[in-house]
Short mmCIF file of C-alpha atoms in Angstrom, two decimals:
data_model
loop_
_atom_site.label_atom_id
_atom_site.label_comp_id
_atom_site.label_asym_id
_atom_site.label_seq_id
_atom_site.Cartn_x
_atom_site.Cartn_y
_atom_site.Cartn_z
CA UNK A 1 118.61 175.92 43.23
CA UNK A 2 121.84 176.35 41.48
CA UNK A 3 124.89 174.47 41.36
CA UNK A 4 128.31 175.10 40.12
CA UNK A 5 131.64 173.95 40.76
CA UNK A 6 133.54 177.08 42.73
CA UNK A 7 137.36 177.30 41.50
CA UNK A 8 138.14 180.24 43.80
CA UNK A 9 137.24 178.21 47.09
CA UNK A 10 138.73 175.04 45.19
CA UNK A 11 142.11 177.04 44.80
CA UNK A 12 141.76 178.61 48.69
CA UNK A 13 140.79 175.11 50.20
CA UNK A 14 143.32 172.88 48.64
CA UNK A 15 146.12 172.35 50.72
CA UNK A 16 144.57 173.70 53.73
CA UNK A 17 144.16 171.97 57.08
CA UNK A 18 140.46 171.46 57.56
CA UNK A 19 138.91 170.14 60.62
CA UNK A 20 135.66 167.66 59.26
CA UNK A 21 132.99 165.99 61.24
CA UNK A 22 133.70 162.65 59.49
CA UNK A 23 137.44 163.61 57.94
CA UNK A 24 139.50 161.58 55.74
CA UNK A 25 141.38 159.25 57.72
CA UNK A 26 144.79 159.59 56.53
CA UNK A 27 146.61 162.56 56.40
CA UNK A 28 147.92 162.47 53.01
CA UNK A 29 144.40 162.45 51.36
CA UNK A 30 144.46 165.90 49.00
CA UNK A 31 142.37 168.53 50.19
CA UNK A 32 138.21 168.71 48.88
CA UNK A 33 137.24 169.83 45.64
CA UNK A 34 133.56 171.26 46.34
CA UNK A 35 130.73 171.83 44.42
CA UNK A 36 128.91 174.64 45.91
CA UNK A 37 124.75 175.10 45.83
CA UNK A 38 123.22 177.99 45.96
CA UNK A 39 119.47 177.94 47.38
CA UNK A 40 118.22 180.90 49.27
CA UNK A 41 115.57 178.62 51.45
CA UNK A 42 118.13 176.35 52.57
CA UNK A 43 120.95 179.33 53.19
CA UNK A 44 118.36 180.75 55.45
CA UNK A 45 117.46 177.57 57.46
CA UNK A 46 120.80 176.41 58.21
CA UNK A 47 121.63 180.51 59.03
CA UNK A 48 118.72 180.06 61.45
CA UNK A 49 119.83 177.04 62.79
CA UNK A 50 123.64 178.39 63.37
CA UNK A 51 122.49 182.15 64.45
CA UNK A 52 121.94 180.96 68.50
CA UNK A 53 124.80 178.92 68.25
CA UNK A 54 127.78 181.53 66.98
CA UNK A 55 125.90 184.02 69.52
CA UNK A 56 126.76 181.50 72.10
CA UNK A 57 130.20 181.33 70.86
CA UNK A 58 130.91 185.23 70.60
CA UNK A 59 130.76 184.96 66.63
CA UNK A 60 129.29 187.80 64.66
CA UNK A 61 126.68 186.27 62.58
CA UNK A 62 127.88 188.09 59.60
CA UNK A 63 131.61 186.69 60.14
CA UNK A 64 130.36 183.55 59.86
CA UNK A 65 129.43 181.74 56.49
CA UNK A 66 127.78 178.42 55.60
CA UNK A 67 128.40 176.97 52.41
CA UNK A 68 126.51 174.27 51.03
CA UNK A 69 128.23 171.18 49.26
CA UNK A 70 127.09 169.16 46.66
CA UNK A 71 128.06 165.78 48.31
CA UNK A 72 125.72 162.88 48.90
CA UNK A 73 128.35 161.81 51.82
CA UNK A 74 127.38 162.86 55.78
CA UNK A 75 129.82 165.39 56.36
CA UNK A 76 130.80 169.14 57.38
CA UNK A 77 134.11 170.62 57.81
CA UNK A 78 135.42 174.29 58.32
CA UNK A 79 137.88 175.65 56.22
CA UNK A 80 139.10 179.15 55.14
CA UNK A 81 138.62 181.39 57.88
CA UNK A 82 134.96 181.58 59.31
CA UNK A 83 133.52 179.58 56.95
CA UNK A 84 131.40 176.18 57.75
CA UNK A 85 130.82 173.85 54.74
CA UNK A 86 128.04 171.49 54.95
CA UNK A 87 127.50 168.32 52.38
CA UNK A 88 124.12 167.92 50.96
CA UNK A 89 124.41 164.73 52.37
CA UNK A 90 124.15 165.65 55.74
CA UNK A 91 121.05 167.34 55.35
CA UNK A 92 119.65 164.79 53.47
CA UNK A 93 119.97 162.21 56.13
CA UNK A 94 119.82 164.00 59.19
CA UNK A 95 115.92 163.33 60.58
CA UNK A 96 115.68 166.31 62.47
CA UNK A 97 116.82 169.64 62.80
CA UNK A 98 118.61 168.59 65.67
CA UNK A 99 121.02 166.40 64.38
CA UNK A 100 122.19 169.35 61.66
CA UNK A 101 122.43 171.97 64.54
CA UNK A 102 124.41 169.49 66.94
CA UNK A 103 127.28 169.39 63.05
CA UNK A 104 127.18 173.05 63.21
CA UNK A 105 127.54 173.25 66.95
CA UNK A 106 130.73 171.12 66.22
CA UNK A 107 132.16 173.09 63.56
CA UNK A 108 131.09 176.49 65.18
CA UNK A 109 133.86 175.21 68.05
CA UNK A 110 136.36 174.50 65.91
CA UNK A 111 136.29 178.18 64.29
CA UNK A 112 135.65 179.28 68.08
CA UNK A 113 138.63 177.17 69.54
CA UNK A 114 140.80 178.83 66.68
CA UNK A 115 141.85 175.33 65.66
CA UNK A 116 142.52 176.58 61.60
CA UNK A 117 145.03 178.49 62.87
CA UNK A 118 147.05 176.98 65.70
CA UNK A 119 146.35 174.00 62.98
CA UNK A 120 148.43 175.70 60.66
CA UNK A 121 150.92 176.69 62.66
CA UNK A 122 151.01 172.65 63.76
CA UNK A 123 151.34 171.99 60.25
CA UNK A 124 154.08 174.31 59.68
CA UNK A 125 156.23 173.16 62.58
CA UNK A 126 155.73 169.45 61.48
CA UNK A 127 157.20 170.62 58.58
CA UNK A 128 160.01 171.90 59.94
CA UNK A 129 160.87 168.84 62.80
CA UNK A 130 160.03 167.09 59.17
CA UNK A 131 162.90 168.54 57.15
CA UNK A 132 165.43 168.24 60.56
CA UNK A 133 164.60 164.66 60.66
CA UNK A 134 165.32 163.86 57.21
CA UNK A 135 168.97 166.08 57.10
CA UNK A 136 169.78 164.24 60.49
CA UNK A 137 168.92 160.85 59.12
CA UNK A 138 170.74 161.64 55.72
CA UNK A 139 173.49 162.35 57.91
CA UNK A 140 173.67 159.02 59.56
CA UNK A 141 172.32 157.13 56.28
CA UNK A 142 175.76 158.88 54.46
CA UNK A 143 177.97 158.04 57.70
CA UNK A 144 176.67 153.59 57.72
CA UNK A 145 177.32 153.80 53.93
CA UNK A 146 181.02 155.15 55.05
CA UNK A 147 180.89 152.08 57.47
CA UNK A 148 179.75 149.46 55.00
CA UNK A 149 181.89 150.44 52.55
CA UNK A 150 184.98 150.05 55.49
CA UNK A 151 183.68 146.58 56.45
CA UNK A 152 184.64 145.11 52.67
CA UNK A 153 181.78 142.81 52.06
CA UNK A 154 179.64 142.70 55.14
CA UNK A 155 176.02 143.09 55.30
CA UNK A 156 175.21 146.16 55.73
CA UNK A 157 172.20 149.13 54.67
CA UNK A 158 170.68 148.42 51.88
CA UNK A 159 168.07 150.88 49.85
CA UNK A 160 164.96 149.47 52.00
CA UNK A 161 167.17 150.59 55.28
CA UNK A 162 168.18 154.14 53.65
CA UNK A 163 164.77 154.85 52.95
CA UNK A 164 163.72 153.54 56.81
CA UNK A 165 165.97 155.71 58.05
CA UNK A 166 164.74 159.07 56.25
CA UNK A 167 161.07 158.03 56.39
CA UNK A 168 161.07 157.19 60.40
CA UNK A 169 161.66 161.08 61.12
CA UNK A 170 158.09 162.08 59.19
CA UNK A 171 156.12 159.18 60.45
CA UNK A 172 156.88 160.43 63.87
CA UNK A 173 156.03 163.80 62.98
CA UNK A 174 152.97 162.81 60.94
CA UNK A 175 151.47 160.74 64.37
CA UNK A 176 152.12 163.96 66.33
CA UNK A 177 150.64 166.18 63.84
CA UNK A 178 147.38 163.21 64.16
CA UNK A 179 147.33 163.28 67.74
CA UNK A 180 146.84 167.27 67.78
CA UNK A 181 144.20 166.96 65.21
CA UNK A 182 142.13 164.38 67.34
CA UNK A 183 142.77 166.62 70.32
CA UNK A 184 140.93 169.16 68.51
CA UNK A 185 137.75 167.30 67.21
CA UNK A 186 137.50 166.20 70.96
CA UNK A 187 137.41 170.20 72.24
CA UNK A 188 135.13 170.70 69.96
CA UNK A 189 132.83 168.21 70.83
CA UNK A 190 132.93 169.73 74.31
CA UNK A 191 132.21 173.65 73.29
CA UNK A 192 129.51 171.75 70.71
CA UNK A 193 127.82 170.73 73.78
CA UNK A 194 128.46 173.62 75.76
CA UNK A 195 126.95 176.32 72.91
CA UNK A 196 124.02 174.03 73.17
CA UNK A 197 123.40 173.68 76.46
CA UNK A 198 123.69 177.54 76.39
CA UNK A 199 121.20 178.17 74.03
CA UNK A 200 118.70 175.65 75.90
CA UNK A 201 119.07 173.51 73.10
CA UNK A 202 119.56 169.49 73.41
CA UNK A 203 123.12 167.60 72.72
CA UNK A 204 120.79 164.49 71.58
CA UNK A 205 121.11 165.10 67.80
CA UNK A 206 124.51 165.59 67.96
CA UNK A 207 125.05 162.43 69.80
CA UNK A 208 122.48 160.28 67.27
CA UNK A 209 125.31 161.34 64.22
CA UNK A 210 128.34 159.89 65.98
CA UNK A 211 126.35 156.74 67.04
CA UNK A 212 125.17 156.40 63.12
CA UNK A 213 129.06 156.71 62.25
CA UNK A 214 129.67 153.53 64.67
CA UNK A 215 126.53 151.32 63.22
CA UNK A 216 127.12 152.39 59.95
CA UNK A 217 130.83 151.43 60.26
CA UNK A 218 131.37 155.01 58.40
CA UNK A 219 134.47 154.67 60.41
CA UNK A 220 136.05 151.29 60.11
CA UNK A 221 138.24 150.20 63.66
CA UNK A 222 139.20 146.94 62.79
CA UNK A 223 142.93 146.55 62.39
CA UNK A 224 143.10 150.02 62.78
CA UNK A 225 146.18 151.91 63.97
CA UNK A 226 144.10 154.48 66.46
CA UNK A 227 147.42 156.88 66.50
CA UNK A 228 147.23 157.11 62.70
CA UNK A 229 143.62 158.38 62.55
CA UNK A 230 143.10 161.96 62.19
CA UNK A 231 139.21 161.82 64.35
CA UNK A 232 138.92 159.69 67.48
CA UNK A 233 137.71 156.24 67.33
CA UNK A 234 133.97 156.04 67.34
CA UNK A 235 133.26 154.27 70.51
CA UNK A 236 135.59 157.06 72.24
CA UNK A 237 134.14 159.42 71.25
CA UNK A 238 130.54 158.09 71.84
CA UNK A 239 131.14 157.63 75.63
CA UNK A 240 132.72 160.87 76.36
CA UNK A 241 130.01 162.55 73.90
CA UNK A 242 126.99 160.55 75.64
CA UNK A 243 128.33 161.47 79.02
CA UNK A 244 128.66 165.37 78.65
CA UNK A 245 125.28 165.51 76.41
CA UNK A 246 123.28 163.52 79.34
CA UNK A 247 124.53 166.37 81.62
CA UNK A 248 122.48 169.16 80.27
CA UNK A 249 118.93 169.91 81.36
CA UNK A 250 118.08 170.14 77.81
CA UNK A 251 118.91 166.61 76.51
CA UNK A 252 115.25 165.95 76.01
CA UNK A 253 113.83 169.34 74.81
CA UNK A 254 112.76 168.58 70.67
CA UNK A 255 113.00 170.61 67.61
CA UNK A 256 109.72 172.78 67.78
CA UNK A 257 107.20 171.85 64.91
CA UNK A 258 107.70 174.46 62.72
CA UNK A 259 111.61 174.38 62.63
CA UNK A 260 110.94 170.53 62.23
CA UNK A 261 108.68 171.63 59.47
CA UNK A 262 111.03 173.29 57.44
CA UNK A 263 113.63 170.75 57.70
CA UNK A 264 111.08 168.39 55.90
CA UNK A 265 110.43 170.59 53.09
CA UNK A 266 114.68 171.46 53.10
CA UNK A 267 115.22 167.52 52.68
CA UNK A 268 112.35 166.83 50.50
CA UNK A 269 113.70 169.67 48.05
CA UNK A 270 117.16 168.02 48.11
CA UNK A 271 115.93 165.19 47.00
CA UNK A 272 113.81 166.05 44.13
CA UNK A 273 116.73 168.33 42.97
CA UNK A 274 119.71 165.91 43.30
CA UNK A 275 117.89 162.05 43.25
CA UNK A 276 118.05 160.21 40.94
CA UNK A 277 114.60 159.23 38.30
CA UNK A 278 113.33 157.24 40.88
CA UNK A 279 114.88 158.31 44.31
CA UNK A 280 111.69 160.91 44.92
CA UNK A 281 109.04 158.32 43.83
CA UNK A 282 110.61 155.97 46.40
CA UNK A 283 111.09 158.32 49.11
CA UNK A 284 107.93 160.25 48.72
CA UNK A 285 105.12 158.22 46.95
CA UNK A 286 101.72 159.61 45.21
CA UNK A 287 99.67 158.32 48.07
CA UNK A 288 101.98 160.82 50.41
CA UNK A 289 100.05 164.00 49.96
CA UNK A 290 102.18 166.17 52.71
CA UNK A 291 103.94 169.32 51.44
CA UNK A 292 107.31 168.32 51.62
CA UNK A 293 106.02 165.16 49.55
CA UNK A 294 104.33 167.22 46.66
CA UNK A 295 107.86 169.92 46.95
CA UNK A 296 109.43 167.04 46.16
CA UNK A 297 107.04 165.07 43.74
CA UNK A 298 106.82 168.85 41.56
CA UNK A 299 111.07 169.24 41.54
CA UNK A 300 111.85 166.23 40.18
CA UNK A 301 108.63 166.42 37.62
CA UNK A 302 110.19 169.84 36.32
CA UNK A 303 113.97 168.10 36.38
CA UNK A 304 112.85 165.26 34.23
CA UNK A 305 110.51 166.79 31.41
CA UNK A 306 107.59 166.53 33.18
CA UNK A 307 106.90 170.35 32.31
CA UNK A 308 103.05 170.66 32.75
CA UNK A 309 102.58 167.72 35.63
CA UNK A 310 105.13 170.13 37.49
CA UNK A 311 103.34 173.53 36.71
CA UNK A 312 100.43 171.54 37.95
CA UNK A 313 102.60 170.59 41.26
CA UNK A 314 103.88 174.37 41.62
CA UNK A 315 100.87 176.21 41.38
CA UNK A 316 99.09 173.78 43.83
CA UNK A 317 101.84 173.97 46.55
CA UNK A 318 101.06 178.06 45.89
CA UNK A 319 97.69 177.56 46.60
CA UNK A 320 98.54 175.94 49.71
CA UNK A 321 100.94 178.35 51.03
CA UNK A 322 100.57 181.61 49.38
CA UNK A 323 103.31 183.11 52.09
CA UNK A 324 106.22 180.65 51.46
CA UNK A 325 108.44 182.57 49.05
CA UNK A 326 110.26 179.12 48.20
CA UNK A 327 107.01 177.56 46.60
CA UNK A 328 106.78 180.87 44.16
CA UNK A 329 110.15 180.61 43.46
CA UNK A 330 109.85 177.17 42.61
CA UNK A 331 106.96 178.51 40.05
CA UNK A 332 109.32 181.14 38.47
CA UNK A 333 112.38 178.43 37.67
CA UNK A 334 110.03 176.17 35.98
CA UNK A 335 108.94 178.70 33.86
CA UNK A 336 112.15 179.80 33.09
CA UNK A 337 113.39 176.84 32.43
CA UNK A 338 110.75 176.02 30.10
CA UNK A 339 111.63 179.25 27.85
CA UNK A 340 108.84 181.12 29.37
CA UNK A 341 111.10 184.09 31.10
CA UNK A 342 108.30 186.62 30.64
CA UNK A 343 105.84 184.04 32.57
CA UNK A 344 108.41 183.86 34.98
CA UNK A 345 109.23 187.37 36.13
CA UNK A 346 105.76 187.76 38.21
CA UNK A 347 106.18 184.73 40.50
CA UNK A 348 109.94 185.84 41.24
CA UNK A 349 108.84 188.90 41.54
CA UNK A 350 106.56 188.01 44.39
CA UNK A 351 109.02 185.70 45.59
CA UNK A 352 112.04 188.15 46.27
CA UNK A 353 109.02 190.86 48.13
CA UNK A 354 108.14 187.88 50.61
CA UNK A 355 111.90 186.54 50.92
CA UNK A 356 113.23 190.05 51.70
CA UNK A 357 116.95 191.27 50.26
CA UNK A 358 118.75 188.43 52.04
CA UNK A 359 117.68 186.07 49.85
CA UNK A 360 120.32 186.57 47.06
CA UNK A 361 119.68 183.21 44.74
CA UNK A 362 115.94 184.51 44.39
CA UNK A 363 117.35 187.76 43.03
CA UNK A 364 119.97 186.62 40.57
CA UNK A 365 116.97 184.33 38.98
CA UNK A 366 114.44 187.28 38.82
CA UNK A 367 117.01 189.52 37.32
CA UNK A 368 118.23 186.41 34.78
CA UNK A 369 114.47 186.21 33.81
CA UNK A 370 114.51 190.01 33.41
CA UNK A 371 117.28 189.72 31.04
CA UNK A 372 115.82 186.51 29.40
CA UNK A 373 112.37 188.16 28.52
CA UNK A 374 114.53 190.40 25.95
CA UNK A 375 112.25 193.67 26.89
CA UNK A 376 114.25 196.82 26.74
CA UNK A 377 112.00 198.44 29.50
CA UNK A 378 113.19 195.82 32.23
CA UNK A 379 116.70 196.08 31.29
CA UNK A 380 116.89 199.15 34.40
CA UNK A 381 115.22 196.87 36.62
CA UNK A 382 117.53 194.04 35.62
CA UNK A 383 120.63 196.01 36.44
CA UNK A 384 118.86 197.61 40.03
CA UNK A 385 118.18 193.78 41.09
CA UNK A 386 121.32 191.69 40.02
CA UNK A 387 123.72 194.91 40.62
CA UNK A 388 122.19 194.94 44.33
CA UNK A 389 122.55 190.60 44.39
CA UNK A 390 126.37 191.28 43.61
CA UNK A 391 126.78 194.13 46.25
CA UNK A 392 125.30 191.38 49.14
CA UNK A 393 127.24 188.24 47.76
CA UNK A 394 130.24 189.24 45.40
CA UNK A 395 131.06 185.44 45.42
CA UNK A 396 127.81 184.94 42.62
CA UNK A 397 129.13 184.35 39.65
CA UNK A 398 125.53 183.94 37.93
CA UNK A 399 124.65 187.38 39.22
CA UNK A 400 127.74 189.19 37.84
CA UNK A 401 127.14 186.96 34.63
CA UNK A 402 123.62 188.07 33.88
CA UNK A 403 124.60 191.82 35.30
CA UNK A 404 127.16 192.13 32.55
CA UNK A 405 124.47 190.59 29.82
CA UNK A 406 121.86 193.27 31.17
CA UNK A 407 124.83 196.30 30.59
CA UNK A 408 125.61 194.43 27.50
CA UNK A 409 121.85 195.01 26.02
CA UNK A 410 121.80 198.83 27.25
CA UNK A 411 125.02 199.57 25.42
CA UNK A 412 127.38 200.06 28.18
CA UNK A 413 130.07 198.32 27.07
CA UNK A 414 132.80 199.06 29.71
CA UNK A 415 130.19 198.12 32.32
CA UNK A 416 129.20 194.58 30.62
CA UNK A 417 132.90 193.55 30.50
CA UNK A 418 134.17 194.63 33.96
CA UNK A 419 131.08 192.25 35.36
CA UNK A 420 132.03 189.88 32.74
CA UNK A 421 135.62 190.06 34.42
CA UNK A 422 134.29 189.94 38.44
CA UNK A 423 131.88 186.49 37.00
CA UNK A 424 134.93 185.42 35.71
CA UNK A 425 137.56 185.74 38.76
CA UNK A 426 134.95 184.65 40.77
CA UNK A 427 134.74 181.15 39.32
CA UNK A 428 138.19 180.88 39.07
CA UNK A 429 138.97 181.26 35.64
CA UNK A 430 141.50 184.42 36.14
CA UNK A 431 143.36 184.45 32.56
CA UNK A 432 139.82 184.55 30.86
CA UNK A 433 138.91 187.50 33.60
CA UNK A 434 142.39 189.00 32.98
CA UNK A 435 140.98 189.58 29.47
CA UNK A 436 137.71 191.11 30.28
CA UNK A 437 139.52 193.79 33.36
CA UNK A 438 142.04 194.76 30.13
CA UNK A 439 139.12 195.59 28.03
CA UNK A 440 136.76 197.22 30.62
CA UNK A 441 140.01 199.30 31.80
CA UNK A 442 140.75 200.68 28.60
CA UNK A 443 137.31 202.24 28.40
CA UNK A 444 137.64 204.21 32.02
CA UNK A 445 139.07 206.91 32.98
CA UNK A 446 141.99 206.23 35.27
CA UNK A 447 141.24 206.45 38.96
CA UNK A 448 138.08 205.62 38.65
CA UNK A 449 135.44 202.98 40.60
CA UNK A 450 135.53 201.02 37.33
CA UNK A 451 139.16 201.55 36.34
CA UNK A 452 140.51 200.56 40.01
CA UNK A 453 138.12 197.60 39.68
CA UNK A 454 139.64 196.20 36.68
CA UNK A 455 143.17 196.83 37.99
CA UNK A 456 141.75 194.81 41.39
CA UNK A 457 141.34 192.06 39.14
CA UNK A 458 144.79 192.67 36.96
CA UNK A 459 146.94 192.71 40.12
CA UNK A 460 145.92 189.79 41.76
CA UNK A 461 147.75 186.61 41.83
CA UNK A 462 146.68 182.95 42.53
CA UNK A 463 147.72 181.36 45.52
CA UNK A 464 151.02 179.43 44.20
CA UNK A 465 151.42 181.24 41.19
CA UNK A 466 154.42 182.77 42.04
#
């Protein structure tokens, strides 16, 4: 598992609309800075778990992309064209796969309703009724001062009533823009349901989320304005949720065992990678001797110096399922961790044959522990694995990092630094990639792969840099 903060999707997010399953509720909170995690056996659970669901929706599969978040708090929201973002959080606490499918069901409508978009163009004619309600009440704010200035004395506007004046036009605007936005999360609770129901799949999950929201008071409805809330009031939402989900002949159709399977081992792994010292102890105690208990029990060994009680862990979790690819991958990153990169390549190795090419974060660590042994005789299979991990996900910054180490250590200079530049632009950091694309361009021949590459990366401006 790998986590980073992204400042590419931090610079395309901020400022966007978003639609969330449990959004901010005021309208003027800034836009989500996310750390993104990389983990190939979670990618391809929550892929599985959306697949049926976009298919329903007329969504190409590949259009589609889940991102995961590195946020304890329950929450998913859609953002940047096809793209669903789902907190660590959520999958944490959701029980069953159920519950996660019935968030992604709920995002999948908002990409499917095209809400992002006719969101945007919302936004942009708020602005504009916005500026036309602040020149018209400047205009009558200039014409009372004219009158209080005739009446010699009299009480008249003071700077509390000029600022009433040119605020009352964009609290208007700001409940209309609100009201459209809980118009939306209430479609797509209906097409959630409806993709469901189409894929023979129950509503029940879904509905169990909402109704934690209430109990939990996640949303708090006291005192609260309902027209300045950006979601629709829990209870709302509830009974018009509960009534459509009951509907379907699927309501009471569970999670089969082996999807519910996975989900344990998914949450279990969360937790031994992101709880705290005591948080997997707690959850999953020595006297639980289940798999997703001992996943767990093994991850957080490894995470807090426990090297050889969690080489112990790994190879017994092996022994016990020789066919999950996770539990040798698991194997490999303890090893390399542990300085052992040579120790490491083997159970990689076999964990990137049984995972199959999809599984990109597998890759990037087997070719970083190619790199890492310091052989020259894996160098070519270094550059074969991570230059194929950066052809199927260009947003990896580790696998263009390690890429441009592996050209580095066969000599090929121009090579090294134009990955060095891609690693760079990818997290964000486009002055320091700037300098990398200048120095890999110099070395290729104009009109070039390489040399249009680098200029790629030379031309391109940040959103709001101009």
């Amino acid at each position: 598992m790998d986590r980073k903060s992204s400042g590419k999707r931090r610079t395309l997010l901020t400022g966007l609309l978003i639609f969330a399953l449990c959004a901010p509720a005021r309208a003027e909170d800034d836009g989500p800075h996310v750390s993104i995690i990389r983990d190939a056996e979670i990618e391809q659970l929550l892929r599985d778990y959306t697949a049926p669901v976009l298919k329903a929706a007329g969504i190409h599969s590949e259009a589609a992309k889940i991102i995961l978040v590195g946020d304890r708090s329950f929450n998913a929201f859609v953002a940047d064209g096809q793209k669903i973002f789902v907190n660590t959080g959520a999958l944490m606490e959701a029980k069953t796969p159920n519950e996660i499918i019935g968030v992604l069901a709920h995002e999948t409508g908002h990409i499917a309703g095209g809400h992002l978009a006719r969101g945007r163009q919302e936004l942009a004619k708020a602005t504009i009724l916005s500026v036309a309600g602040m020149l018209a009440s400047a205009g009558a704010m200039v014409a009372a001062r004219g009158a209080f200035n005739r009446r010699d004395g009299q009480v008249g506007m003071d700077s509390a009533g000029a600022a009433g004046i040119l605020l009352g036009p964009q609290e208007a605007v700001k409940r209309s823009l609100l009201a459209y936005q809980r118009g939306e999360e209430q479609a797509a609770d209906r097409m959630a349901v409806r993709f469901l129901t189409a894929t023979h799949q129950s509503a029940k999950g879904m509905l169990e989320v909402f109704n934690r929201f209430a109990s939990e008071s996640l949303f708090k409805t006291t005192a609260i304005d309902p027209y300045l809330q950006s979601h629709p009031l829990p209870n709302e939402r509830i009974s018009n949720l509960d009534q459509a989900a009951k509907q379907s002949p699927y309501f009471d159709v569970p999670d089969s065992p082996a999807l519910q399977a996975r989900h344990d081992l998914m949450r279990a792994k969360l937790v031994g990678f992101m709880g705290n010292s005591g948080e997997a102890a707690r959850r999953y105690p020595i006297s639980d001797l289940s798999l997703p208990a001992r996943y767990a029990r093994v991850i957080a060994d490894n995470r807090f110096g426990r090297l050889e009680d969690a080489l112990r862990g790994a190879d017994a979790l092996v022994a016990a399922d020789p066919k999950n690819p996770y539990f040798w991958e698991l194997k490999g990153q303890i090893l390399l961790e542990a300085g052992r990169a040579n120790q490491a390549i083997a159970p990689l190795r076999k964990a990137a044959a049984i995972a199959g090419p999809a599984a990109t974060p597998i890759r990037v660590l087997l070719g970083h522990a190619l790199v890492s042994a310091d052989d020259p005789k894996l160098l070519n299979e270094a550059v074969s694995v991570l230059a194929n991990a950066t052809q199927r996900d260009e947003d990896s910054a580790d696998a263009w990092e390690f890429l441009s180490m592996a050209y580095f250590r066969k000599g090929e200079n121009a090579k090294a630094q134009l990955a060095a530049a891609e690693g760079l632009f990818v997290a964000g950091k486009y002055v320091e990639a700037r300098t990398q694309a200048t120095r890999a361009q110099a070395q290729f021949k104009e009109g070039t792969q390489g040399w249009l590459k680098a200029d790629d990366i030379l031309t391109y401006r940040p959103p709001g840099s101009e």
